[in-house]
Amino acid sequence: MNFFLYINRNFIILIGACIVLFFCIIIVYKQITIGSVDLKTSKLNLSNADIYEPKFAINNESKKIFITANEGNFLNRNEILLQDNVRFKSNEFSIETNKVIFNRNKQTAKSDSKSLFTSKNTKISSDGFDIYDKGNKIIFYGKSVIILK
């Protein structure tokens, strides 16, 4: 009878050692996988932006204009430089560009980069724009092309 207990004890020790070895292999494999993180995703977090994916709004009595971008940098207390995929969106129109200086206090926005204004029956491509009077007025700068339907 002691012989059978001796065999079972060796069998249990062998199975336990296999389980420990299996977990050690999994831990080492996970560390190798975590260590080989793609550098492209790491570079995205190393940008010099103060704000990632900022969202603002220009409010007036009749409408709201929502402003989104990929990143923003504070120029001073009230002005923010919005960059990369900047979009102004309201129920009536949208404007897309790459760089905008947005003044939070005055609720104005100015851009000197290529811009595309789109509304129901109108498209305007310009070299920049200025939104003022709480979004009621927009001036387009530079070479502008207007397409009316």
mmCIF file of N, CA and C in Angstrom:
data_model
loop_
_atom_site.group_PDB
_atom_site.id
_atom_site.type_symbol
_atom_site.label_atom_id
_atom_site.label_comp_id
_atom_site.label_asym_id
_atom_site.label_seq_id
_atom_site.Cartn_x
_atom_site.Cartn_y
_atom_site.Cartn_z
ATOM 1 N N MET A 1 0.806 -1.182 0.000
ATOM 2 C CA MET A 1 0.000 0.000 0.000
ATOM 3 C C MET A 1 0.859 1.261 0.000
ATOM 4 N N ASN A 2 1.973 1.260 0.681
ATOM 5 C CA ASN A 2 2.866 2.411 0.677
ATOM 6 C C ASN A 2 3.413 2.671 -0.715
ATOM 7 N N PHE A 3 3.510 1.613 -1.493
ATOM 8 C CA PHE A 3 4.017 1.758 -2.846
ATOM 9 C C PHE A 3 3.068 2.625 -3.680
ATOM 10 N N PHE A 4 1.745 2.427 -3.537
ATOM 11 C CA PHE A 4 0.772 3.229 -4.289
ATOM 12 C C PHE A 4 0.758 4.683 -3.828
ATOM 13 N N LEU A 5 0.908 4.933 -2.536
ATOM 14 C CA LEU A 5 0.988 6.307 -2.057
ATOM 15 C C LEU A 5 2.234 6.997 -2.587
ATOM 16 N N TYR A 6 3.319 6.263 -2.683
ATOM 17 C CA TYR A 6 4.571 6.802 -3.196
ATOM 18 C C TYR A 6 4.401 7.190 -4.671
ATOM 19 N N ILE A 7 3.747 6.364 -5.469
ATOM 20 C CA ILE A 7 3.523 6.651 -6.888
ATOM 21 C C ILE A 7 2.601 7.864 -7.034
ATOM 22 N N ASN A 8 1.519 7.955 -6.280
ATOM 23 C CA ASN A 8 0.600 9.079 -6.370
ATOM 24 C C ASN A 8 1.270 10.393 -5.964
ATOM 25 N N ARG A 9 2.129 10.337 -4.952
ATOM 26 C CA ARG A 9 2.836 11.535 -4.514
ATOM 27 C C ARG A 9 3.763 12.025 -5.624
ATOM 28 N N ASN A 10 4.485 11.150 -6.282
ATOM 29 C CA ASN A 10 5.370 11.542 -7.395
ATOM 30 C C ASN A 10 4.550 12.094 -8.564
ATOM 31 N N PHE A 11 3.407 11.482 -8.828
ATOM 32 C CA PHE A 11 2.536 11.931 -9.897
ATOM 33 C C PHE A 11 2.000 13.338 -9.611
ATOM 34 N N ILE A 12 1.592 13.600 -8.393
ATOM 35 C CA ILE A 12 1.090 14.920 -7.998
ATOM 36 C C ILE A 12 2.195 15.967 -8.087
ATOM 37 N N ILE A 13 3.383 15.636 -7.648
ATOM 38 C CA ILE A 13 4.522 16.564 -7.726
ATOM 39 C C ILE A 13 4.854 16.870 -9.185
ATOM 40 N N LEU A 14 4.803 15.872 -10.061
ATOM 41 C CA LEU A 14 5.085 16.059 -11.478
ATOM 42 C C LEU A 14 4.032 16.969 -12.127
ATOM 43 N N ILE A 15 2.773 16.766 -11.828
ATOM 44 C CA ILE A 15 1.704 17.618 -12.369
ATOM 45 C C ILE A 15 1.845 19.046 -11.845
ATOM 46 N N GLY A 16 2.151 19.228 -10.580
ATOM 47 C CA GLY A 16 2.354 20.559 -10.000
ATOM 48 C C GLY A 16 3.503 21.290 -10.672
ATOM 49 N N ALA A 17 4.607 20.571 -10.921
ATOM 50 C CA ALA A 17 5.760 21.177 -11.590
ATOM 51 C C ALA A 17 5.398 21.606 -13.014
ATOM 52 N N CYS A 18 4.605 20.789 -13.712
ATOM 53 C CA CYS A 18 4.172 21.144 -15.072
ATOM 54 C C CYS A 18 3.299 22.400 -15.053
ATOM 55 N N ILE A 19 2.415 22.516 -14.077
ATOM 56 C CA ILE A 19 1.553 23.693 -13.976
ATOM 57 C C ILE A 19 2.377 24.943 -13.692
ATOM 58 N N VAL A 20 3.325 24.865 -12.775
ATOM 59 C CA VAL A 20 4.198 26.009 -12.463
ATOM 60 C C VAL A 20 5.005 26.402 -13.695
ATOM 61 N N LEU A 21 5.539 25.422 -14.415
ATOM 62 C CA LEU A 21 6.312 25.693 -15.624
ATOM 63 C C LEU A 21 5.429 26.362 -16.683
ATOM 64 N N PHE A 22 4.206 25.901 -16.833
ATOM 65 C CA PHE A 22 3.257 26.474 -17.782
ATOM 66 C C PHE A 22 2.993 27.950 -17.465
ATOM 67 N N PHE A 23 2.751 28.285 -16.200
ATOM 68 C CA PHE A 23 2.517 29.675 -15.811
ATOM 69 C C PHE A 23 3.751 30.537 -16.006
ATOM 70 N N CYS A 24 4.929 29.989 -15.758
ATOM 71 C CA CYS A 24 6.175 30.742 -15.997
ATOM 72 C C CYS A 24 6.332 31.065 -17.477
ATOM 73 N N ILE A 25 6.016 30.114 -18.340
ATOM 74 C CA ILE A 25 6.106 30.344 -19.780
ATOM 75 C C ILE A 25 5.117 31.433 -20.201
ATOM 76 N N ILE A 26 3.905 31.412 -19.675
ATOM 77 C CA ILE A 26 2.906 32.430 -20.004
ATOM 78 C C ILE A 26 3.375 33.810 -19.556
ATOM 79 N N ILE A 27 3.937 33.921 -18.358
ATOM 80 C CA ILE A 27 4.410 35.207 -17.844
ATOM 81 C C ILE A 27 5.527 35.755 -18.718
ATOM 82 N N VAL A 28 6.490 34.932 -19.096
ATOM 83 C CA VAL A 28 7.595 35.372 -19.947
ATOM 84 C C VAL A 28 7.062 35.793 -21.311
ATOM 85 N N TYR A 29 6.125 35.055 -21.886
ATOM 86 C CA TYR A 29 5.555 35.392 -23.176
ATOM 87 C C TYR A 29 4.835 36.734 -23.125
ATOM 88 N N LYS A 30 4.067 36.996 -22.071
ATOM 89 C CA LYS A 30 3.357 38.270 -21.929
ATOM 90 C C LYS A 30 4.338 39.435 -21.807
ATOM 91 N N GLN A 31 5.442 39.237 -21.098
ATOM 92 C CA GLN A 31 6.434 40.307 -20.964
ATOM 93 C C GLN A 31 7.086 40.615 -22.302
ATOM 94 N N ILE A 32 7.325 39.604 -23.108
ATOM 95 C CA ILE A 32 7.905 39.827 -24.429
ATOM 96 C C ILE A 32 6.904 40.564 -25.306
ATOM 97 N N THR A 33 5.648 40.191 -25.249
ATOM 98 C CA THR A 33 4.614 40.843 -26.047
ATOM 99 C C THR A 33 4.442 42.295 -25.619
ATOM 100 N N ILE A 34 4.414 42.571 -24.329
ATOM 101 C CA ILE A 34 4.277 43.940 -23.826
ATOM 102 C C ILE A 34 5.511 44.757 -24.174
ATOM 103 N N GLY A 35 6.687 44.144 -24.161
ATOM 104 C CA GLY A 35 7.921 44.855 -24.460
ATOM 105 C C GLY A 35 8.044 45.268 -25.909
ATOM 106 N N SER A 36 7.326 44.616 -26.799
ATOM 107 C CA SER A 36 7.426 44.941 -28.216
ATOM 108 C C SER A 36 6.269 45.820 -28.675
ATOM 109 N N VAL A 37 5.895 46.803 -27.865
ATOM 110 C CA VAL A 37 4.818 47.734 -28.209
ATOM 111 C C VAL A 37 5.265 48.574 -29.396
ATOM 112 N N ASP A 38 4.370 48.800 -30.323
ATOM 113 C CA ASP A 38 4.664 49.569 -31.525
ATOM 114 C C ASP A 38 5.018 51.014 -31.156
ATOM 115 N N LEU A 39 6.106 51.522 -31.715
ATOM 116 C CA LEU A 39 6.558 52.876 -31.390
ATOM 117 C C LEU A 39 5.636 53.946 -31.949
ATOM 118 N N LYS A 40 4.855 53.639 -32.963
ATOM 119 C CA LYS A 40 3.952 54.634 -33.531
ATOM 120 C C LYS A 40 2.913 55.074 -32.510
ATOM 121 N N THR A 41 2.385 54.157 -31.729
ATOM 122 C CA THR A 41 1.401 54.537 -30.721
ATOM 123 C C THR A 41 2.055 55.332 -29.605
ATOM 124 N N SER A 42 3.310 55.078 -29.307
ATOM 125 C CA SER A 42 4.007 55.834 -28.274
ATOM 126 C C SER A 42 4.261 57.269 -28.736
ATOM 127 N N LYS A 43 4.540 57.471 -30.012
ATOM 128 C CA LYS A 43 4.815 58.811 -30.518
ATOM 129 C C LYS A 43 3.582 59.689 -30.469
ATOM 130 N N LEU A 44 2.396 59.101 -30.584
ATOM 131 C CA LEU A 44 1.181 59.901 -30.530
ATOM 132 C C LEU A 44 1.035 60.601 -29.194
ATOM 133 N N ASN A 45 1.480 59.979 -28.143
ATOM 134 C CA ASN A 45 1.347 60.554 -26.814
ATOM 135 C C ASN A 45 2.451 61.557 -26.494
ATOM 136 N N LEU A 46 3.466 61.665 -27.351
ATOM 137 C CA LEU A 46 4.585 62.557 -27.084
ATOM 138 C C LEU A 46 4.432 63.917 -27.764
ATOM 139 N N SER A 47 3.249 64.236 -28.267
ATOM 140 C CA SER A 47 2.998 65.509 -28.929
ATOM 141 C C SER A 47 3.117 66.655 -27.921
ATOM 142 N N ASN A 48 3.335 67.863 -28.429
ATOM 143 C CA ASN A 48 3.483 69.033 -27.567
ATOM 144 C C ASN A 48 2.164 69.754 -27.316
ATOM 145 N N ALA A 49 1.053 69.110 -27.563
ATOM 146 C CA ALA A 49 -0.258 69.744 -27.405
ATOM 147 C C ALA A 49 -0.614 69.899 -25.923
ATOM 148 N N ASP A 50 -1.266 71.034 -25.616
ATOM 149 C CA ASP A 50 -1.773 71.259 -24.259
ATOM 150 C C ASP A 50 -3.091 70.519 -24.042
ATOM 151 N N ILE A 51 -3.897 70.423 -25.113
ATOM 152 C CA ILE A 51 -5.211 69.796 -25.019
ATOM 153 C C ILE A 51 -5.338 68.786 -26.159
ATOM 154 N N TYR A 52 -5.800 67.601 -25.854
ATOM 155 C CA TYR A 52 -6.082 66.597 -26.877
ATOM 156 C C TYR A 52 -7.585 66.528 -27.111
ATOM 157 N N GLU A 53 -7.971 66.572 -28.368
ATOM 158 C CA GLU A 53 -9.367 66.539 -28.788
ATOM 159 C C GLU A 53 -10.221 67.582 -28.053
ATOM 160 N N PRO A 54 -9.846 68.874 -28.160
ATOM 161 C CA PRO A 54 -10.628 69.922 -27.497
ATOM 162 C C PRO A 54 -11.991 70.099 -28.151
ATOM 163 N N LYS A 55 -12.952 70.510 -27.355
ATOM 164 C CA LYS A 55 -14.307 70.787 -27.831
ATOM 165 C C LYS A 55 -14.774 72.094 -27.215
ATOM 166 N N PHE A 56 -15.215 73.012 -28.078
ATOM 167 C CA PHE A 56 -15.713 74.304 -27.644
ATOM 168 C C PHE A 56 -17.011 74.593 -28.384
ATOM 169 N N ALA A 57 -17.663 75.687 -27.999
ATOM 170 C CA ALA A 57 -18.875 76.116 -28.698
ATOM 171 C C ALA A 57 -18.929 77.632 -28.719
ATOM 172 N N ILE A 58 -19.448 78.174 -29.825
ATOM 173 C CA ILE A 58 -19.758 79.596 -29.937
ATOM 174 C C ILE A 58 -21.271 79.690 -29.799
ATOM 175 N N ASN A 59 -21.708 80.429 -28.799
ATOM 176 C CA ASN A 59 -23.142 80.526 -28.513
ATOM 177 C C ASN A 59 -23.669 81.905 -28.878
ATOM 178 N N ASN A 60 -24.819 81.947 -29.535
ATOM 179 C CA ASN A 60 -25.549 83.189 -29.709
ATOM 180 C C ASN A 60 -27.027 82.907 -29.506
ATOM 181 N N GLU A 61 -27.866 83.903 -29.754
ATOM 182 C CA GLU A 61 -29.285 83.769 -29.451
ATOM 183 C C GLU A 61 -29.975 82.708 -30.299
ATOM 184 N N SER A 62 -29.551 82.532 -31.538
ATOM 185 C CA SER A 62 -30.287 81.668 -32.462
ATOM 186 C C SER A 62 -29.630 80.316 -32.725
ATOM 187 N N LYS A 63 -28.316 80.181 -32.500
ATOM 188 C CA LYS A 63 -27.660 78.913 -32.837
ATOM 189 C C LYS A 63 -26.407 78.692 -32.000
ATOM 190 N N LYS A 64 -25.932 77.447 -32.065
ATOM 191 C CA LYS A 64 -24.660 77.070 -31.460
ATOM 192 C C LYS A 64 -23.753 76.546 -32.556
ATOM 193 N N ILE A 65 -22.494 76.933 -32.503
ATOM 194 C CA ILE A 65 -21.491 76.416 -33.420
ATOM 195 C C ILE A 65 -20.516 75.595 -32.577
ATOM 196 N N PHE A 66 -20.454 74.305 -32.830
ATOM 197 C CA PHE A 66 -19.569 73.425 -32.084
ATOM 198 C C PHE A 66 -18.227 73.340 -32.791
ATOM 199 N N ILE A 67 -17.148 73.420 -32.007
ATOM 200 C CA ILE A 67 -15.800 73.426 -32.553
ATOM 201 C C ILE A 67 -15.056 72.217 -31.987
ATOM 202 N N THR A 68 -14.465 71.417 -32.881
ATOM 203 C CA THR A 68 -13.657 70.270 -32.455
ATOM 204 C C THR A 68 -12.331 70.292 -33.209
ATOM 205 N N ALA A 69 -11.322 69.661 -32.630
ATOM 206 C CA ALA A 69 -10.008 69.544 -33.255
ATOM 207 C C ALA A 69 -9.293 68.336 -32.658
ATOM 208 N N ASN A 70 -8.164 67.982 -33.249
ATOM 209 C CA ASN A 70 -7.367 66.887 -32.685
ATOM 210 C C ASN A 70 -6.511 67.349 -31.514
ATOM 211 N N GLU A 71 -6.000 68.586 -31.590
ATOM 212 C CA GLU A 71 -5.184 69.093 -30.486
ATOM 213 C C GLU A 71 -5.238 70.606 -30.429
ATOM 214 N N GLY A 72 -4.871 71.145 -29.272
ATOM 215 C CA GLY A 72 -4.864 72.584 -29.076
ATOM 216 C C GLY A 72 -3.750 73.018 -28.151
ATOM 217 N N ASN A 73 -3.286 74.249 -28.338
ATOM 218 C CA ASN A 73 -2.232 74.834 -27.501
ATOM 219 C C ASN A 73 -2.678 76.221 -27.042
ATOM 220 N N PHE A 74 -2.495 76.503 -25.766
ATOM 221 C CA PHE A 74 -2.842 77.811 -25.230
ATOM 222 C C PHE A 74 -1.820 78.842 -25.693
ATOM 223 N N LEU A 75 -2.297 79.918 -26.309
ATOM 224 C CA LEU A 75 -1.429 81.026 -26.697
ATOM 225 C C LEU A 75 -1.368 82.056 -25.579
ATOM 226 N N ASN A 76 -2.489 82.299 -24.941
ATOM 227 C CA ASN A 76 -2.584 83.142 -23.753
ATOM 228 C C ASN A 76 -3.837 82.704 -23.001
ATOM 229 N N ARG A 77 -4.290 83.522 -22.091
ATOM 230 C CA ARG A 77 -5.415 83.125 -21.231
ATOM 231 C C ARG A 77 -6.698 82.835 -22.017
ATOM 232 N N ASN A 78 -6.934 83.599 -23.075
ATOM 233 C CA ASN A 78 -8.182 83.463 -23.829
ATOM 234 C C ASN A 78 -8.027 82.801 -25.188
ATOM 235 N N GLU A 79 -6.832 82.872 -25.791
ATOM 236 C CA GLU A 79 -6.649 82.358 -27.142
ATOM 237 C C GLU A 79 -6.036 80.962 -27.143
ATOM 238 N N ILE A 80 -6.600 80.117 -28.014
ATOM 239 C CA ILE A 80 -6.142 78.736 -28.145
ATOM 240 C C ILE A 80 -5.902 78.468 -29.622
ATOM 241 N N LEU A 81 -4.741 77.904 -29.935
ATOM 242 C CA LEU A 81 -4.436 77.487 -31.301
ATOM 243 C C LEU A 81 -4.931 76.054 -31.466
ATOM 244 N N LEU A 82 -5.959 75.886 -32.286
ATOM 245 C CA LEU A 82 -6.504 74.556 -32.567
ATOM 246 C C LEU A 82 -5.866 74.049 -33.851
ATOM 247 N N GLN A 83 -5.431 72.780 -33.855
ATOM 248 C CA GLN A 83 -4.724 72.221 -34.992
ATOM 249 C C GLN A 83 -5.232 70.829 -35.336
ATOM 250 N N ASP A 84 -5.033 70.470 -36.590
ATOM 251 C CA ASP A 84 -5.320 69.134 -37.116
ATOM 252 C C ASP A 84 -6.807 68.805 -37.077
ATOM 253 N N ASN A 85 -7.385 68.793 -38.246
ATOM 254 C CA ASN A 85 -8.782 68.401 -38.433
ATOM 255 C C ASN A 85 -9.728 69.263 -37.597
ATOM 256 N N VAL A 86 -9.599 70.585 -37.733
ATOM 257 C CA VAL A 86 -10.458 71.509 -37.013
ATOM 258 C C VAL A 86 -11.793 71.606 -37.752
ATOM 259 N N ARG A 87 -12.891 71.462 -37.015
ATOM 260 C CA ARG A 87 -14.227 71.495 -37.627
ATOM 261 C C ARG A 87 -15.163 72.387 -36.819
ATOM 262 N N PHE A 88 -15.827 73.295 -37.530
ATOM 263 C CA PHE A 88 -16.895 74.115 -36.977
ATOM 264 C C PHE A 88 -18.188 73.526 -37.519
ATOM 265 N N LYS A 89 -19.129 73.214 -36.641
ATOM 266 C CA LYS A 89 -20.360 72.545 -37.084
ATOM 267 C C LYS A 89 -21.556 73.163 -36.390
ATOM 268 N N SER A 90 -22.549 73.524 -37.199
ATOM 269 C CA SER A 90 -23.837 73.988 -36.672
ATOM 270 C C SER A 90 -24.928 73.271 -37.456
ATOM 271 N N ASN A 91 -26.171 73.585 -37.165
ATOM 272 C CA ASN A 91 -27.270 72.980 -37.922
ATOM 273 C C ASN A 91 -27.313 73.498 -39.358
ATOM 274 N N GLU A 92 -26.711 74.648 -39.613
ATOM 275 C CA GLU A 92 -26.800 75.285 -40.917
ATOM 276 C C GLU A 92 -25.568 75.113 -41.794
ATOM 277 N N PHE A 93 -24.383 74.915 -41.201
ATOM 278 C CA PHE A 93 -23.165 74.841 -41.997
ATOM 279 C C PHE A 93 -22.069 74.093 -41.246
ATOM 280 N N SER A 94 -20.972 73.827 -41.975
ATOM 281 C CA SER A 94 -19.756 73.308 -41.359
ATOM 282 C C SER A 94 -18.559 73.934 -42.064
ATOM 283 N N ILE A 95 -17.479 74.113 -41.316
ATOM 284 C CA ILE A 95 -16.223 74.631 -41.868
ATOM 285 C C ILE A 95 -15.120 73.686 -41.416
ATOM 286 N N GLU A 96 -14.278 73.293 -42.359
ATOM 287 C CA GLU A 96 -13.144 72.411 -42.044
ATOM 288 C C GLU A 96 -11.850 73.098 -42.438
ATOM 289 N N THR A 97 -10.850 72.984 -41.567
ATOM 290 C CA THR A 97 -9.537 73.577 -41.820
ATOM 291 C C THR A 97 -8.507 72.869 -40.943
ATOM 292 N N ASN A 98 -7.242 73.333 -40.983
ATOM 293 C CA ASN A 98 -6.190 72.691 -40.192
ATOM 294 C C ASN A 98 -5.708 73.510 -39.002
ATOM 295 N N LYS A 99 -5.782 74.847 -39.085
ATOM 296 C CA LYS A 99 -5.309 75.687 -37.978
ATOM 297 C C LYS A 99 -6.271 76.842 -37.753
ATOM 298 N N VAL A 100 -6.634 77.054 -36.485
ATOM 299 C CA VAL A 100 -7.540 78.135 -36.115
ATOM 300 C C VAL A 100 -7.091 78.719 -34.786
ATOM 301 N N ILE A 101 -7.175 80.028 -34.657
ATOM 302 C CA ILE A 101 -6.988 80.670 -33.356
ATOM 303 C C ILE A 101 -8.376 81.016 -32.841
ATOM 304 N N PHE A 102 -8.746 80.392 -31.727
ATOM 305 C CA PHE A 102 -10.069 80.577 -31.141
ATOM 306 C C PHE A 102 -9.942 81.408 -29.883
ATOM 307 N N ASN A 103 -10.738 82.482 -29.790
ATOM 308 C CA ASN A 103 -10.756 83.333 -28.607
ATOM 309 C C ASN A 103 -11.995 82.970 -27.797
ATOM 310 N N ARG A 104 -11.778 82.382 -26.638
ATOM 311 C CA ARG A 104 -12.896 81.917 -25.808
ATOM 312 C C ARG A 104 -13.697 83.076 -25.234
ATOM 313 N N ASN A 105 -13.030 84.163 -24.882
ATOM 314 C CA ASN A 105 -13.704 85.296 -24.253
ATOM 315 C C ASN A 105 -14.596 86.037 -25.254
ATOM 316 N N LYS A 106 -14.060 86.359 -26.427
ATOM 317 C CA LYS A 106 -14.813 87.100 -27.441
ATOM 318 C C LYS A 106 -15.673 86.184 -28.308
ATOM 319 N N GLN A 107 -15.460 84.890 -28.203
ATOM 320 C CA GLN A 107 -16.133 83.878 -29.019
ATOM 321 C C GLN A 107 -15.955 84.167 -30.508
ATOM 322 N N THR A 108 -14.680 84.319 -30.891
ATOM 323 C CA THR A 108 -14.314 84.536 -32.285
ATOM 324 C C THR A 108 -13.318 83.466 -32.700
ATOM 325 N N ALA A 109 -13.162 83.306 -34.008
ATOM 326 C CA ALA A 109 -12.197 82.345 -34.540
ATOM 327 C C ALA A 109 -11.614 82.905 -35.816
ATOM 328 N N LYS A 110 -10.315 82.680 -36.019
ATOM 329 C CA LYS A 110 -9.631 83.186 -37.204
ATOM 330 C C LYS A 110 -8.676 82.119 -37.710
ATOM 331 N N SER A 111 -8.670 81.941 -39.037
ATOM 332 C CA SER A 111 -7.795 80.951 -39.651
ATOM 333 C C SER A 111 -7.118 81.549 -40.875
ATOM 334 N N ASP A 112 -5.856 81.218 -41.073
ATOM 335 C CA ASP A 112 -5.115 81.625 -42.257
ATOM 336 C C ASP A 112 -4.753 80.419 -43.115
ATOM 337 N N SER A 113 -5.402 79.281 -42.875
ATOM 338 C CA SER A 113 -5.120 78.076 -43.653
ATOM 339 C C SER A 113 -6.308 77.739 -44.547
ATOM 340 N N LYS A 114 -6.066 76.905 -45.536
ATOM 341 C CA LYS A 114 -7.114 76.501 -46.479
ATOM 342 C C LYS A 114 -8.336 76.029 -45.706
ATOM 343 N N SER A 115 -9.511 76.507 -46.124
ATOM 344 C CA SER A 115 -10.748 76.198 -45.421
ATOM 345 C C SER A 115 -11.831 75.824 -46.420
ATOM 346 N N LEU A 116 -12.749 74.977 -45.971
ATOM 347 C CA LEU A 116 -13.885 74.590 -46.792
ATOM 348 C C LEU A 116 -15.164 74.789 -45.992
ATOM 349 N N PHE A 117 -15.997 75.720 -46.466
ATOM 350 C CA PHE A 117 -17.298 76.008 -45.875
ATOM 351 C C PHE A 117 -18.332 75.223 -46.669
ATOM 352 N N THR A 118 -19.214 74.509 -45.961
ATOM 353 C CA THR A 118 -20.254 73.725 -46.629
ATOM 354 C C THR A 118 -21.584 73.979 -45.950
ATOM 355 N N SER A 119 -22.598 74.299 -46.767
ATOM 356 C CA SER A 119 -23.964 74.413 -46.264
ATOM 357 C C SER A 119 -24.874 73.703 -47.248
ATOM 358 N N LYS A 120 -26.176 73.838 -47.078
ATOM 359 C CA LYS A 120 -27.134 73.092 -47.884
ATOM 360 C C LYS A 120 -26.942 73.319 -49.388
ATOM 361 N N ASN A 121 -26.829 74.548 -49.818
ATOM 362 C CA ASN A 121 -26.721 74.861 -51.250
ATOM 363 C C ASN A 121 -25.444 75.597 -51.626
ATOM 364 N N THR A 122 -24.478 75.660 -50.716
ATOM 365 C CA THR A 122 -23.291 76.478 -50.958
ATOM 366 C C THR A 122 -22.023 75.764 -50.491
ATOM 367 N N LYS A 123 -20.966 75.923 -51.283
ATOM 368 C CA LYS A 123 -19.626 75.501 -50.863
ATOM 369 C C LYS A 123 -18.684 76.654 -51.141
ATOM 370 N N ILE A 124 -17.836 76.967 -50.155
ATOM 371 C CA ILE A 124 -16.860 78.037 -50.311
ATOM 372 C C ILE A 124 -15.502 77.504 -49.897
ATOM 373 N N SER A 125 -14.565 77.560 -50.828
ATOM 374 C CA SER A 125 -13.181 77.197 -50.542
ATOM 375 C C SER A 125 -12.386 78.495 -50.469
ATOM 376 N N SER A 126 -11.616 78.672 -49.382
ATOM 377 C CA SER A 126 -10.895 79.940 -49.213
ATOM 378 C C SER A 126 -9.534 79.696 -48.564
ATOM 379 N N ASP A 127 -8.740 80.777 -48.508
ATOM 380 C CA ASP A 127 -7.416 80.717 -47.873
ATOM 381 C C ASP A 127 -7.475 81.054 -46.396
ATOM 382 N N GLY A 128 -8.654 81.269 -45.859
ATOM 383 C CA GLY A 128 -8.818 81.580 -44.445
ATOM 384 C C GLY A 128 -10.167 82.210 -44.187
ATOM 385 N N PHE A 129 -10.475 82.403 -42.923
ATOM 386 C CA PHE A 129 -11.762 83.001 -42.565
ATOM 387 C C PHE A 129 -11.665 83.641 -41.197
ATOM 388 N N ASP A 130 -12.681 84.431 -40.895
ATOM 389 C CA ASP A 130 -12.799 85.090 -39.595
ATOM 390 C C ASP A 130 -14.261 84.991 -39.176
ATOM 391 N N ILE A 131 -14.509 84.345 -38.037
ATOM 392 C CA ILE A 131 -15.854 84.263 -37.472
ATOM 393 C C ILE A 131 -15.906 85.237 -36.303
ATOM 394 N N TYR A 132 -16.882 86.140 -36.329
ATOM 395 C CA TYR A 132 -17.004 87.111 -35.241
ATOM 396 C C TYR A 132 -18.471 87.410 -34.999
ATOM 397 N N ASP A 133 -18.767 88.323 -34.109
ATOM 398 C CA ASP A 133 -20.136 88.668 -33.710
ATOM 399 C C ASP A 133 -20.882 87.415 -33.242
ATOM 400 N N LYS A 134 -20.205 86.639 -32.378
ATOM 401 C CA LYS A 134 -20.752 85.397 -31.800
ATOM 402 C C LYS A 134 -21.244 84.421 -32.862
ATOM 403 N N GLY A 135 -20.539 84.367 -33.978
ATOM 404 C CA GLY A 135 -20.875 83.408 -35.023
ATOM 405 C C GLY A 135 -21.889 83.894 -36.027
ATOM 406 N N ASN A 136 -22.359 85.118 -35.900
ATOM 407 C CA ASN A 136 -23.344 85.645 -36.843
ATOM 408 C C ASN A 136 -22.714 86.079 -38.165
ATOM 409 N N LYS A 137 -21.418 86.403 -38.159
ATOM 410 C CA LYS A 137 -20.757 86.899 -39.363
ATOM 411 C C LYS A 137 -19.485 86.104 -39.633
ATOM 412 N N ILE A 138 -19.281 85.787 -40.907
ATOM 413 C CA ILE A 138 -18.075 85.074 -41.344
ATOM 414 C C ILE A 138 -17.511 85.811 -42.548
ATOM 415 N N ILE A 139 -16.221 86.126 -42.499
ATOM 416 C CA ILE A 139 -15.513 86.739 -43.618
ATOM 417 C C ILE A 139 -14.513 85.711 -44.124
ATOM 418 N N PHE A 140 -14.470 85.514 -45.453
ATOM 419 C CA PHE A 140 -13.515 84.590 -46.062
ATOM 420 C C PHE A 140 -12.388 85.391 -46.692
ATOM 421 N N TYR A 141 -11.150 84.923 -46.524
ATOM 422 C CA TYR A 141 -9.964 85.636 -46.982
ATOM 423 C C TYR A 141 -9.299 84.921 -48.155
ATOM 424 N N GLY A 142 -8.444 85.688 -48.845
ATOM 425 C CA GLY A 142 -7.597 85.117 -49.886
ATOM 426 C C GLY A 142 -8.389 84.679 -51.110
ATOM 427 N N LYS A 143 -7.768 83.811 -51.876
ATOM 428 C CA LYS A 143 -8.401 83.291 -53.077
ATOM 429 C C LYS A 143 -9.570 82.409 -52.646
ATOM 430 N N SER A 144 -10.776 82.801 -52.993
ATOM 431 C CA SER A 144 -11.970 82.071 -52.601
ATOM 432 C C SER A 144 -12.759 81.625 -53.817
ATOM 433 N N VAL A 145 -13.312 80.437 -53.742
ATOM 434 C CA VAL A 145 -14.152 79.896 -54.799
ATOM 435 C C VAL A 145 -15.499 79.575 -54.195
ATOM 436 N N ILE A 146 -16.560 80.098 -54.804
ATOM 437 C CA ILE A 146 -17.919 79.880 -54.305
ATOM 438 C C ILE A 146 -18.678 79.034 -55.318
ATOM 439 N N ILE A 147 -19.289 77.961 -54.825
ATOM 440 C CA ILE A 147 -20.113 77.099 -55.671
ATOM 441 C C ILE A 147 -21.513 77.117 -55.106
ATOM 442 N N LEU A 148 -22.481 77.619 -55.924
ATOM 443 C CA LEU A 148 -23.878 77.686 -55.532
ATOM 444 C C LEU A 148 -24.660 76.638 -56.322
ATOM 445 N N LYS A 149 -25.574 75.968 -55.664
ATOM 446 C CA LYS A 149 -26.408 74.970 -56.359
ATOM 447 C C LYS A 149 -27.720 75.584 -56.773
#
